CSV table of C-alpha atoms and ligand atoms in Angstrom, one decimal:
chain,number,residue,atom,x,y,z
A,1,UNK,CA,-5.3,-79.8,58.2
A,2,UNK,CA,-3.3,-82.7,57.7
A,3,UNK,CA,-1.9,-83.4,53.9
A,4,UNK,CA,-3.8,-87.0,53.0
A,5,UNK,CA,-1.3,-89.9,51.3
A,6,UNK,CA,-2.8,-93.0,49.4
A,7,UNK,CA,-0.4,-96.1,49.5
A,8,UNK,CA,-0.9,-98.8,47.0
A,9,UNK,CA,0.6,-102.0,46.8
A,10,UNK,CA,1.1,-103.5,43.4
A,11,UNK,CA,2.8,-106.4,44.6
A,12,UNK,CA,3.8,-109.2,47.0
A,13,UNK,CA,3.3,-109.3,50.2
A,14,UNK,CA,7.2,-107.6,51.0
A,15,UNK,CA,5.6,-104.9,49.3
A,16,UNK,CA,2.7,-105.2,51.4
A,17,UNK,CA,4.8,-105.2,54.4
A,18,UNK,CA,6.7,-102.4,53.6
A,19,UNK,CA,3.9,-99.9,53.4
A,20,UNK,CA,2.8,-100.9,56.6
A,21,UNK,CA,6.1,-99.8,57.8
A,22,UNK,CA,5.6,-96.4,56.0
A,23,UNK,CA,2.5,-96.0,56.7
A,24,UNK,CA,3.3,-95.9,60.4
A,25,UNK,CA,6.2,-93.5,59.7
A,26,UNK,CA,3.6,-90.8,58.0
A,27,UNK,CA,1.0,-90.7,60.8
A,28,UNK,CA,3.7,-90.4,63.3
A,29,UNK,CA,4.9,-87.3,61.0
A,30,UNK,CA,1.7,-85.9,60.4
A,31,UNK,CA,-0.3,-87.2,57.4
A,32,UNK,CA,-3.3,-89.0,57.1
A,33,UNK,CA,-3.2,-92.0,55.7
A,34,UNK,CA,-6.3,-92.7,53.4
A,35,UNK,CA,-7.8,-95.5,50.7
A,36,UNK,CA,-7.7,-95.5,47.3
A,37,UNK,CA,-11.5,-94.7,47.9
A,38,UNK,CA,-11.0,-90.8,48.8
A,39,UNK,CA,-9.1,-88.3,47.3
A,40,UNK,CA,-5.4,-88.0,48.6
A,41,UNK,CA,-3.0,-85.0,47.7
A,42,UNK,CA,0.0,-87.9,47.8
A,43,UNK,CA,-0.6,-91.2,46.4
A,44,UNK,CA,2.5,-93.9,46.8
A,45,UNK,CA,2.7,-97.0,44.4
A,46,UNK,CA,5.0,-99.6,45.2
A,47,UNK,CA,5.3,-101.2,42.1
A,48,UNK,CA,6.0,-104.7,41.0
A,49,UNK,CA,8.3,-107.0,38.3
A,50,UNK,CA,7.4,-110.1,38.6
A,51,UNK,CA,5.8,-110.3,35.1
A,52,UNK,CA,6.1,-108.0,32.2
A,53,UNK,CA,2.4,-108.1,32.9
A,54,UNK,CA,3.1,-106.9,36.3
A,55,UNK,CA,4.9,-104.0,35.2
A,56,UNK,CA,2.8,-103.4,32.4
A,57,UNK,CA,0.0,-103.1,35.2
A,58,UNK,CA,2.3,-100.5,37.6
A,59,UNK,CA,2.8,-97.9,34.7
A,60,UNK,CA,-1.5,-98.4,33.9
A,61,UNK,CA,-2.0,-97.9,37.0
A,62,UNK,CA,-0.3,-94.6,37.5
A,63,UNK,CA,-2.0,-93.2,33.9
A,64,UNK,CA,-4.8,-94.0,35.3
A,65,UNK,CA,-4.3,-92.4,38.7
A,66,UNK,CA,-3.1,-88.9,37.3
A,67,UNK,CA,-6.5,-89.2,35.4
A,68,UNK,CA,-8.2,-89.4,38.4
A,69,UNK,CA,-6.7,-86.8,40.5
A,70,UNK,CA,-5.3,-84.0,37.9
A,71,UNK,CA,-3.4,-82.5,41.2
A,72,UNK,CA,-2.3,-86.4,42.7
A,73,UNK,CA,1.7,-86.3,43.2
A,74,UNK,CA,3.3,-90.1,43.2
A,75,UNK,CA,5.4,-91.4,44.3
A,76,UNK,CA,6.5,-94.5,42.6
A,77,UNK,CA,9.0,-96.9,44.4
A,78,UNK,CA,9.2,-100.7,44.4
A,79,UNK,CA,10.5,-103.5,41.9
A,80,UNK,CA,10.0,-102.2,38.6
A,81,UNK,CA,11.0,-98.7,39.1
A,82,UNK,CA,14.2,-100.4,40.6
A,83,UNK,CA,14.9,-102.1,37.8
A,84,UNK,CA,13.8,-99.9,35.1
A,85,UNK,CA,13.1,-96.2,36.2
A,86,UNK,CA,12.6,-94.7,33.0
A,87,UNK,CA,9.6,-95.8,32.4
A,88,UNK,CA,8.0,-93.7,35.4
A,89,UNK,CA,9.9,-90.9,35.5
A,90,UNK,CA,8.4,-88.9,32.5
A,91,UNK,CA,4.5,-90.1,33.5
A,92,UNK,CA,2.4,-87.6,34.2
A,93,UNK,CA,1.9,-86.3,38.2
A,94,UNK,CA,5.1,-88.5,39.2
A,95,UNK,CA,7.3,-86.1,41.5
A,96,UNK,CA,10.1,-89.0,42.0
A,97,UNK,CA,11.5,-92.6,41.6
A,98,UNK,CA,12.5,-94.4,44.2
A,99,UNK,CA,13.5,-97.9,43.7
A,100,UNK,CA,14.0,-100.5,46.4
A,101,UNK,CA,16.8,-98.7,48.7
A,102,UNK,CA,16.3,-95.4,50.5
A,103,UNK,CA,12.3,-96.3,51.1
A,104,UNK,CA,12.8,-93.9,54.3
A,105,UNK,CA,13.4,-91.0,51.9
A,106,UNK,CA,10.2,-90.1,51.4
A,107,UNK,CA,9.2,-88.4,54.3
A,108,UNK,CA,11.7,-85.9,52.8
A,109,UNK,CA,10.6,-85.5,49.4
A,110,UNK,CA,7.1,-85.2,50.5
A,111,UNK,CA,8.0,-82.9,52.7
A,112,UNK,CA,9.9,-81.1,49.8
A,113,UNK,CA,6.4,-81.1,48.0
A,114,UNK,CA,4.7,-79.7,50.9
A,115,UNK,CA,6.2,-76.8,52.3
A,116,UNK,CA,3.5,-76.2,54.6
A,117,UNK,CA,3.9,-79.1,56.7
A,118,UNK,CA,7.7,-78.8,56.8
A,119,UNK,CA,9.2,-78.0,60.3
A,120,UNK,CA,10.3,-74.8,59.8
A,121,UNK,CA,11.1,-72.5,62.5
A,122,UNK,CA,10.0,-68.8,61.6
A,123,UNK,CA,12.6,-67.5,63.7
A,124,UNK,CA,16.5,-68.1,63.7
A,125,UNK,CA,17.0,-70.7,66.4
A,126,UNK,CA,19.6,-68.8,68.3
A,127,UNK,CA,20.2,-71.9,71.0
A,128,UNK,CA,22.1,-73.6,67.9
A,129,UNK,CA,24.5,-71.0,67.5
A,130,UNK,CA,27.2,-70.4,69.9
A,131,UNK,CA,31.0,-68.4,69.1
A,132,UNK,CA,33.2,-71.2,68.4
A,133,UNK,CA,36.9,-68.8,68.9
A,134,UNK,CA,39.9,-70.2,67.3
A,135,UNK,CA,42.8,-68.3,66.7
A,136,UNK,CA,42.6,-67.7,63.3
A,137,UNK,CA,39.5,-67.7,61.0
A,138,UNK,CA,36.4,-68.0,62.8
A,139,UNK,CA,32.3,-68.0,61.4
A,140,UNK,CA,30.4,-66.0,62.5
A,141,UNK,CA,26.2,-67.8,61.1
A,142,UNK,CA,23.9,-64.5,60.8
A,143,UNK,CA,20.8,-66.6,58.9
A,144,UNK,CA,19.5,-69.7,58.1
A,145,UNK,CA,16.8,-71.0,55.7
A,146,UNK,CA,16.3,-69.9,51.8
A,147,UNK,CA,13.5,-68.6,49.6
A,148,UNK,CA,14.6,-69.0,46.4
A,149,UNK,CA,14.3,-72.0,45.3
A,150,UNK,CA,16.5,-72.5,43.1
A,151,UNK,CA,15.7,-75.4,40.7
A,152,UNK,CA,18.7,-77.8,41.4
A,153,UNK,CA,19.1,-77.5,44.9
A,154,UNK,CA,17.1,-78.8,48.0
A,155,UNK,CA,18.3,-76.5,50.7
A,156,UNK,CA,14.9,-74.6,50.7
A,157,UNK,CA,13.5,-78.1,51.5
A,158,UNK,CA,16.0,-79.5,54.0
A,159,UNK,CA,16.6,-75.9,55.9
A,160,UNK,CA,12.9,-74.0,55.6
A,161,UNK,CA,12.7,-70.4,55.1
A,162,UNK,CA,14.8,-68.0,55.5
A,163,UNK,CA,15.5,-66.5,58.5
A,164,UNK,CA,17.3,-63.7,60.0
A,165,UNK,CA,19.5,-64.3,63.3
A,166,UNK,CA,19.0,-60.5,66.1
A,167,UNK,CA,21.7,-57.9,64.9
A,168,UNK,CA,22.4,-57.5,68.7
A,169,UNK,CA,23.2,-61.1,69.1
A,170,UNK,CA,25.2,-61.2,65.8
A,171,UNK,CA,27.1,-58.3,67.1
A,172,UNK,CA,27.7,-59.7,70.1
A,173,UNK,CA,28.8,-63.1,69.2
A,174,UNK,CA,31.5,-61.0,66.8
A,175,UNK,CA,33.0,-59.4,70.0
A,176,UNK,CA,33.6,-62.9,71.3
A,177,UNK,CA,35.3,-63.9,68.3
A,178,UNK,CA,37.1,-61.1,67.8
A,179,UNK,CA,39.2,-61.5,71.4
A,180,UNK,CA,41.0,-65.0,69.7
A,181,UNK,CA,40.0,-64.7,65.8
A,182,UNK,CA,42.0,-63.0,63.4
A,183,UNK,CA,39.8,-63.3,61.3
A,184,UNK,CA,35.7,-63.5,61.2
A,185,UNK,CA,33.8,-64.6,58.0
A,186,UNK,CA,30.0,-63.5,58.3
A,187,UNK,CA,28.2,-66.6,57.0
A,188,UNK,CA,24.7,-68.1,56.5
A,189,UNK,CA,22.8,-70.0,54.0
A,190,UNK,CA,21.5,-67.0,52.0
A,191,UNK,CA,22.6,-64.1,53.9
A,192,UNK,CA,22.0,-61.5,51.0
A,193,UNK,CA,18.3,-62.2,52.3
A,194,UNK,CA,19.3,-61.2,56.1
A,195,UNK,CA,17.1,-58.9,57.3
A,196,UNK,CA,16.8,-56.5,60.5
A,197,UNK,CA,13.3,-55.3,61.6
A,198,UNK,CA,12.1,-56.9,58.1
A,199,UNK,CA,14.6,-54.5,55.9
A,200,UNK,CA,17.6,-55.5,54.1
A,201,UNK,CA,20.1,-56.0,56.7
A,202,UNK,CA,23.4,-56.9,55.7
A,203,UNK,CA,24.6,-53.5,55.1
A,204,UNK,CA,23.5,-52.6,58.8
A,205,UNK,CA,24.8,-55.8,60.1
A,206,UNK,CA,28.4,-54.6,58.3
A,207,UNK,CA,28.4,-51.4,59.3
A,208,UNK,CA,28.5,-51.9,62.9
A,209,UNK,CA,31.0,-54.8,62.4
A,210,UNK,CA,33.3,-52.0,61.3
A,211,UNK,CA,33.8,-50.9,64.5
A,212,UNK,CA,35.3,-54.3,66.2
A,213,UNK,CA,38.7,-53.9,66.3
A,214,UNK,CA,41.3,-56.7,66.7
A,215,UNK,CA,40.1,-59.0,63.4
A,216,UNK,CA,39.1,-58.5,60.0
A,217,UNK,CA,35.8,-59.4,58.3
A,218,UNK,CA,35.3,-61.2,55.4
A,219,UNK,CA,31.6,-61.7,53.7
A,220,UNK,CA,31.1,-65.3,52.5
A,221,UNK,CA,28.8,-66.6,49.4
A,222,UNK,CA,26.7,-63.5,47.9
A,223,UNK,CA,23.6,-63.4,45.6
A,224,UNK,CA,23.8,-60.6,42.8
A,225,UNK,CA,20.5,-58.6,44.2
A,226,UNK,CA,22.7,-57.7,47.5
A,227,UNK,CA,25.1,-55.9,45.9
A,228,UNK,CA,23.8,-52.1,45.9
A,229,UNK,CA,26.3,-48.9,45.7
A,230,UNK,CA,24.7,-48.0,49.1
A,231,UNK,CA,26.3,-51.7,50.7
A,232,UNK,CA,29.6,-51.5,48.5
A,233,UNK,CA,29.7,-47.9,50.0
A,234,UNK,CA,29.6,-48.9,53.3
A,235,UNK,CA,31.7,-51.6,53.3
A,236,UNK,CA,34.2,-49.8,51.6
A,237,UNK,CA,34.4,-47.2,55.1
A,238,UNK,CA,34.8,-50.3,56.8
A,239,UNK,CA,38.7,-50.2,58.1
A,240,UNK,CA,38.7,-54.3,58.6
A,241,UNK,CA,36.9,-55.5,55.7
A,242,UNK,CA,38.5,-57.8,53.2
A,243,UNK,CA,38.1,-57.4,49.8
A,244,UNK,CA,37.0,-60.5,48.5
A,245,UNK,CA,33.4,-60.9,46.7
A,246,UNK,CA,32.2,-64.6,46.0
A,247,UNK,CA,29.4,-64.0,44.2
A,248,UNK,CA,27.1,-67.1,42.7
A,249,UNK,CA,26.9,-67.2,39.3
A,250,UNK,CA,25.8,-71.0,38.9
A,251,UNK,CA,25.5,-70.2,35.2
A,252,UNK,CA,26.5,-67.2,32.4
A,253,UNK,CA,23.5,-68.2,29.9
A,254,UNK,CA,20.5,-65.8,30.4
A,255,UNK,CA,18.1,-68.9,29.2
A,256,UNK,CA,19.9,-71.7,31.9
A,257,UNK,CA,19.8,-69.3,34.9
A,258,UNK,CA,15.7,-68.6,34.0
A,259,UNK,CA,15.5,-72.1,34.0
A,260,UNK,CA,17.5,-72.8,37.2
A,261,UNK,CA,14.9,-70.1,38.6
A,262,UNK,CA,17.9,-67.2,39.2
A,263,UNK,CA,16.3,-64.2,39.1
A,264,UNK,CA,18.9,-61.7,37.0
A,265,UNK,CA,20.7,-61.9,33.7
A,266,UNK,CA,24.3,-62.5,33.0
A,267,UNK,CA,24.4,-58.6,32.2
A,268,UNK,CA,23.3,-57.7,35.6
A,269,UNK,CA,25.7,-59.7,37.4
A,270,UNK,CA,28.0,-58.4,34.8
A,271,UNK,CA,26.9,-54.7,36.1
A,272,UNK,CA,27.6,-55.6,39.7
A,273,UNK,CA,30.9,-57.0,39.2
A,274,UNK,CA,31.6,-53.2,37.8
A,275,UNK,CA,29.8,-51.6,40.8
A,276,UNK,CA,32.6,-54.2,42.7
A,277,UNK,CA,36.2,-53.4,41.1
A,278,UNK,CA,35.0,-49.4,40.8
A,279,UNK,CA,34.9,-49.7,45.0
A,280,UNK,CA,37.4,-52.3,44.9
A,281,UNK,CA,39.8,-51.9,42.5
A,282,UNK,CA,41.6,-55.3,43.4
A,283,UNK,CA,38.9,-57.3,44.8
A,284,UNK,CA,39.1,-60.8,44.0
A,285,UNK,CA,35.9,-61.7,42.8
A,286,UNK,CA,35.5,-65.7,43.1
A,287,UNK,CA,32.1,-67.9,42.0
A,288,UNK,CA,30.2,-71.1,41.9
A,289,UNK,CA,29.3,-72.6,38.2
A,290,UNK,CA,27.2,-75.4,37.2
A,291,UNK,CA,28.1,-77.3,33.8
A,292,UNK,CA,25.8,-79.9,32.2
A,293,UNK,CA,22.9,-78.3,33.6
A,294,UNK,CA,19.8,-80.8,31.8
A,295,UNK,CA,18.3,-77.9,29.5
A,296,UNK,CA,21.8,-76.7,29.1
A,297,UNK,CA,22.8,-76.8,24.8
A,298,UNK,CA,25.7,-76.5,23.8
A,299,UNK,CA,25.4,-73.6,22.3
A,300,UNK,CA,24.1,-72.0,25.7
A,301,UNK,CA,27.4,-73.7,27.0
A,302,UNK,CA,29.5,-71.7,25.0
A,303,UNK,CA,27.6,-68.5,25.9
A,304,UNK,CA,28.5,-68.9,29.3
A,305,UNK,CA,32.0,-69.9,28.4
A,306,UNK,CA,32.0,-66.4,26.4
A,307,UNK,CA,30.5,-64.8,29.0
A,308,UNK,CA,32.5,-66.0,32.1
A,309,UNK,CA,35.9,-64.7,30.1
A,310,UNK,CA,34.5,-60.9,30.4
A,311,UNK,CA,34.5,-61.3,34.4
A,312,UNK,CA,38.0,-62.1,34.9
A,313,UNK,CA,37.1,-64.0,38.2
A,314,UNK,CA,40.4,-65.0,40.8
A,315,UNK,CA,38.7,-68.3,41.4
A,316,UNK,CA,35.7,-70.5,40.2
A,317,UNK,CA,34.0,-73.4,42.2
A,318,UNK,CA,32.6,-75.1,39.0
A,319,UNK,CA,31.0,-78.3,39.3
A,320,UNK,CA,29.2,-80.5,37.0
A,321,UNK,CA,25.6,-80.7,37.6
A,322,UNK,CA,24.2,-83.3,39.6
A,323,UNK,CA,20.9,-84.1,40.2
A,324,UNK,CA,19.4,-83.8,43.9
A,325,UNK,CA,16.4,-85.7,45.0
A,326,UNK,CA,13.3,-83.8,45.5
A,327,UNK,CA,13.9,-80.7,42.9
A,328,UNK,CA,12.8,-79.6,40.2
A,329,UNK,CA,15.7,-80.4,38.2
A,330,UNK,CA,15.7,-83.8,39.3
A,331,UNK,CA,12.7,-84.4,37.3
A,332,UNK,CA,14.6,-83.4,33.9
A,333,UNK,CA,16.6,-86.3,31.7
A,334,UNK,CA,20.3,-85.7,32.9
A,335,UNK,CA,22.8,-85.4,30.4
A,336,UNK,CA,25.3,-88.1,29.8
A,337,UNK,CA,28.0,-88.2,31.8
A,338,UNK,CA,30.7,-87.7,29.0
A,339,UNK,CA,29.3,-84.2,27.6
A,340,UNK,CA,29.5,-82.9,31.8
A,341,UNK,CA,32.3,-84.0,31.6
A,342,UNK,CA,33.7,-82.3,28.8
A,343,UNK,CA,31.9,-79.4,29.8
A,344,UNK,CA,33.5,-79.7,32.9
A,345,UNK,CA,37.4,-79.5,31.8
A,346,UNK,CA,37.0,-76.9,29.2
A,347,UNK,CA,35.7,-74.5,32.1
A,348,UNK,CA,38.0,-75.4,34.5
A,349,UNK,CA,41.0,-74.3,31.5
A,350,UNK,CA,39.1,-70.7,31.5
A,351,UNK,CA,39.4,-70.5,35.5
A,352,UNK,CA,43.1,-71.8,35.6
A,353,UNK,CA,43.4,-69.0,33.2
A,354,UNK,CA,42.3,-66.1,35.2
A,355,UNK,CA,42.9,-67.2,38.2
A,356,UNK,CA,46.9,-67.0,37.2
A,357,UNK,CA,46.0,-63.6,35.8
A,358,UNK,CA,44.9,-62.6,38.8
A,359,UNK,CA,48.1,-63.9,40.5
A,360,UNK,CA,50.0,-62.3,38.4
A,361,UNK,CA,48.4,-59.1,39.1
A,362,UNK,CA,49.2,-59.3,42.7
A,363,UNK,CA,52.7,-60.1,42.4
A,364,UNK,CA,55.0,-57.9,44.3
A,365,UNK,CA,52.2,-56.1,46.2
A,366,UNK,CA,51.8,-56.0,49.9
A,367,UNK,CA,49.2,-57.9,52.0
A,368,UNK,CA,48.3,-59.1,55.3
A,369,UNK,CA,48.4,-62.5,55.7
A,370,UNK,CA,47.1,-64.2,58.3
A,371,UNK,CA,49.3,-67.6,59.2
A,372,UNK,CA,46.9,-70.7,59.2
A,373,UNK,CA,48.6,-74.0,59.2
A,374,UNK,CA,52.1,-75.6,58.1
A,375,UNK,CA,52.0,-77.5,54.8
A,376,UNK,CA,55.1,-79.2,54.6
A,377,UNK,CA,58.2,-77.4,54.5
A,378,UNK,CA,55.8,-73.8,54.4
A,379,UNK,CA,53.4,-72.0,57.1
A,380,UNK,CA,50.0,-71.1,54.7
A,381,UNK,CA,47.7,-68.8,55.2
A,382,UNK,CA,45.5,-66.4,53.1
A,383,UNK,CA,45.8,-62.5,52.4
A,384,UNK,CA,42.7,-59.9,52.5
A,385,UNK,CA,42.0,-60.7,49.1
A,386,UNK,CA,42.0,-64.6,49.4
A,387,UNK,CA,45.3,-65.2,47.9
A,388,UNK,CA,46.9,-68.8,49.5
A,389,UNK,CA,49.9,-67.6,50.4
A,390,UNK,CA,53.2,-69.8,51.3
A,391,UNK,CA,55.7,-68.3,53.8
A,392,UNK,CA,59.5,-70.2,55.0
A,393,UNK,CA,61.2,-69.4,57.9
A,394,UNK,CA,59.2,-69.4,61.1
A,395,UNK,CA,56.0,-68.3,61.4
A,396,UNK,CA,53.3,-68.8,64.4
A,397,UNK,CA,49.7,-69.6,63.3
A,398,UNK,CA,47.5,-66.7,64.5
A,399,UNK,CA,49.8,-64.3,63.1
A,400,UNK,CA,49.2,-61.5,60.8
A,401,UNK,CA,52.5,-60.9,58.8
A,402,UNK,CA,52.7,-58.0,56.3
A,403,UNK,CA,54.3,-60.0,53.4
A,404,UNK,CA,55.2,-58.9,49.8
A,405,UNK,CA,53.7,-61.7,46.8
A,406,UNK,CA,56.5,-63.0,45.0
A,407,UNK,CA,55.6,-65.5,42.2
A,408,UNK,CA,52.7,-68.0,41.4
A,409,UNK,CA,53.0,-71.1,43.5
A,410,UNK,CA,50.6,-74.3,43.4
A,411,UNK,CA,47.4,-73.0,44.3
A,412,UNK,CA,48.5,-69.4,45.1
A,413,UNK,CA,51.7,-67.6,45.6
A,414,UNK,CA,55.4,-67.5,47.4
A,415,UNK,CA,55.1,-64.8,49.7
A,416,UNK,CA,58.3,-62.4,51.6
A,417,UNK,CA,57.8,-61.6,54.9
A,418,UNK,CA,58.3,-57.9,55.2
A,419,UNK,CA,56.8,-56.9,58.9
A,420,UNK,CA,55.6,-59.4,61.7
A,421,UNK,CA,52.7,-58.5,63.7
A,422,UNK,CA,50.8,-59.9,66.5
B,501,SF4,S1,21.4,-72.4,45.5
B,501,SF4,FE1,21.5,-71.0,47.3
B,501,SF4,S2,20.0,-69.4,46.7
B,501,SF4,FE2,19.5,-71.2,45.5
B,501,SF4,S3,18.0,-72.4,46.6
B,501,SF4,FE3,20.0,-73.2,47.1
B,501,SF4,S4,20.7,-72.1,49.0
B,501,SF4,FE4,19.0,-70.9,48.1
């Protein structure tokens, strides 16, 4: 049954005009579009600012609405929320704020809202994948889609539901790759979910990429309920695997990862990371970390800051938080600017920190580095472990050259060439 959206004008006749417009746009994408007079699970107000009095009437008027329908979800775009979105945002039953610009974006969060209706294929839609060979680091997508809904982020909405590409076909597109790539990373949007005949996959899916010869495999972004000691076991057998774990932590504060709906603790992840270095003694472990999340105090700031010191990760992706249209998050009061900010720097001196550390570990050890790209006067590439390595003297891109790490250098490390390999 089609989802029913109310659309009420509160204004001129622009306003007027513009719901016509919209209202074309939902029946051509499935909705019914009713009257105020019957019950609708959307309703849309464009609101108006002509008067005090006018505005005064758009913020009655959505009161009284959520009265009406204790399960209605507004919209509210139009003049006043343009000029003054606060006084929407925390009224009861209103899922977003629009404005006056990006009018057309509401398709997408109603779609958001209404994960039934999205268009979400149930199986992985293997005529938009295709091997893609180059002659170093290649991709190699296994899965598509998320479940976990993770407050701040609208992939679940704009992607659908997870779901798993054939093992056969993933298998086969690796053998492709592997005739040009040096090196294949096994990618998707949560592939700790990937799945073969409805089990947990990626393990299988690893196993049998141990036996392509020719390139090495690395595993791309992780989610801490993948990591067993069955799949660290088995990817430790593997001959080509590269050692390098990026495992989401988004946040170190037990309270702000409940709230960003992350299902484990910081001591979990802090139990897999263990599991990790136990198999692989010098894996660099890298992450992703939100600062300034909105129900994020200070003092759970400087949990995580405590926390994120006992991991001792070679590299952090951390980003202030930033709200994203359509989630959950997006409905909480941001914090200002300055305290992200803030937040911000002082984690980034923690991963400048260990990330050095880890450097420094490395230094004078062998790796395999795989030659990328010139970058002014030095051929880059990275080693099994992920260190950015710079190389002088003449190198070929597509090359794996065993190379001793010599000291720290901008964003990784000088490296010797010890042993040239094709
Ligand atoms: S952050 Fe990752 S796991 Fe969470 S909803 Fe987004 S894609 Fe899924």
């Amino acid at each position: 049954m089609n989802k029913k959206v109310c659309l009420i004008n509160l204004g001129c006749k622009v306003n007027k005009y513009e719901l016509d417009c919209l209202a074309r746009i939902l029946v051509k994408h499935g909705y019914d579009v009713v009257t105020h007079k019957e019950s609708a699970d959307y309703y849309v107000v464009n609101t108006c600012a002509v008067t005090n009095e006018a505005e005064k009437k758009s913020r009655q008027y959505i009161g009284k609405l959520a009265k009406l329908n204790a399960n209605a979800k507004i919209v509210v775009m139009g003049c006043a929320s343009q000029a003054n979105p606060k006084q929407f945002q925390s009224k009861p039953n209103v899922i977003t704020v629009i404005g006056t610009t990006k009018r057309e974006d509401i398709l997408t969060y109603l779609k958001g809202w209404d994960h039934a209706l999205m268009p979400t294929p149930l199986e992985y839609e293997e005529e938009v994948s295709g091997p893609m060979q180059t002659k170093t680091r290649a991709y190699l997508k296994i899965q598509d889609g998320c479940d976990n809904f993770c407050s701040y982020c609208s992939i679940p909405y704009n992607r659908g539901r997870s779901r798993s590409r054939k093992l056969e076909n993933c298998l086969n597109e690796a053998k492709i790759l592997a005739k040009t790539s040096k090196e294949i990373v096994v990618t998707g949007i949560d592939m700790s979910s990937y799945t073969v005949d409805g089990k947990p996959g990626l393990g299988i899916l690893m196993h049998a990429l141990g036996d392509i010869q020719g390139t090495r495999f690395r595993l791309g972004s992780l989610e801490v309920g993948v990591i067993t000691k069955e799949f660290l076991s088995i990817l430790s057998t593997m001959p080509n695997f590269c050692p390098q774990f990026h495992l989401s932590l988004q946040s170190a504060c037990d309270k702000v990862l409940y709230d960003m709906n992350r299902h484990y603790t910081f001591k979990e992840y802090l139990t897999k990371i263990k599991w990790i270095r136990k198999f692989f003694p010098n894996a660099n472990i890298t992450t992703e970390l939100i600062v300034g999340y909105p129900t994020e105090s200070n003092k759970d700031f400087l949990v995580t800051l405590r926390n994120i010191k006992k991991v001792h990760f070679g590299d952090m992706h951390i980003f202030p938080f930033s709200q994203k249209a359509g989630t959950v998050a997006s409905r909480l009061k941001d914090l200002p600017n300055s305290v992200k900010k803030e937040r911000f720097y002082q984690a980034e001196k923690i991963k400048e920190k260990q990330k050095q550390k880890y450097l420094k570990k490395n230094q004078h050890t062998i790796h395999q580095v795989l030659v990328e790209e010139k970058e002014g006067e030095y051929w880059v590439g990275y080693t099994e472990n992920y260190i950015k390595t710079y190389l002088t003297g003449h190198q070929e891109v597509g090359v794996v050259v065993t190379v001793r790490l010599q000291q720290p250098y901008q964003e990784g490390m000088m490296g010797k060439v010890e042993e040239e390999r094709k």
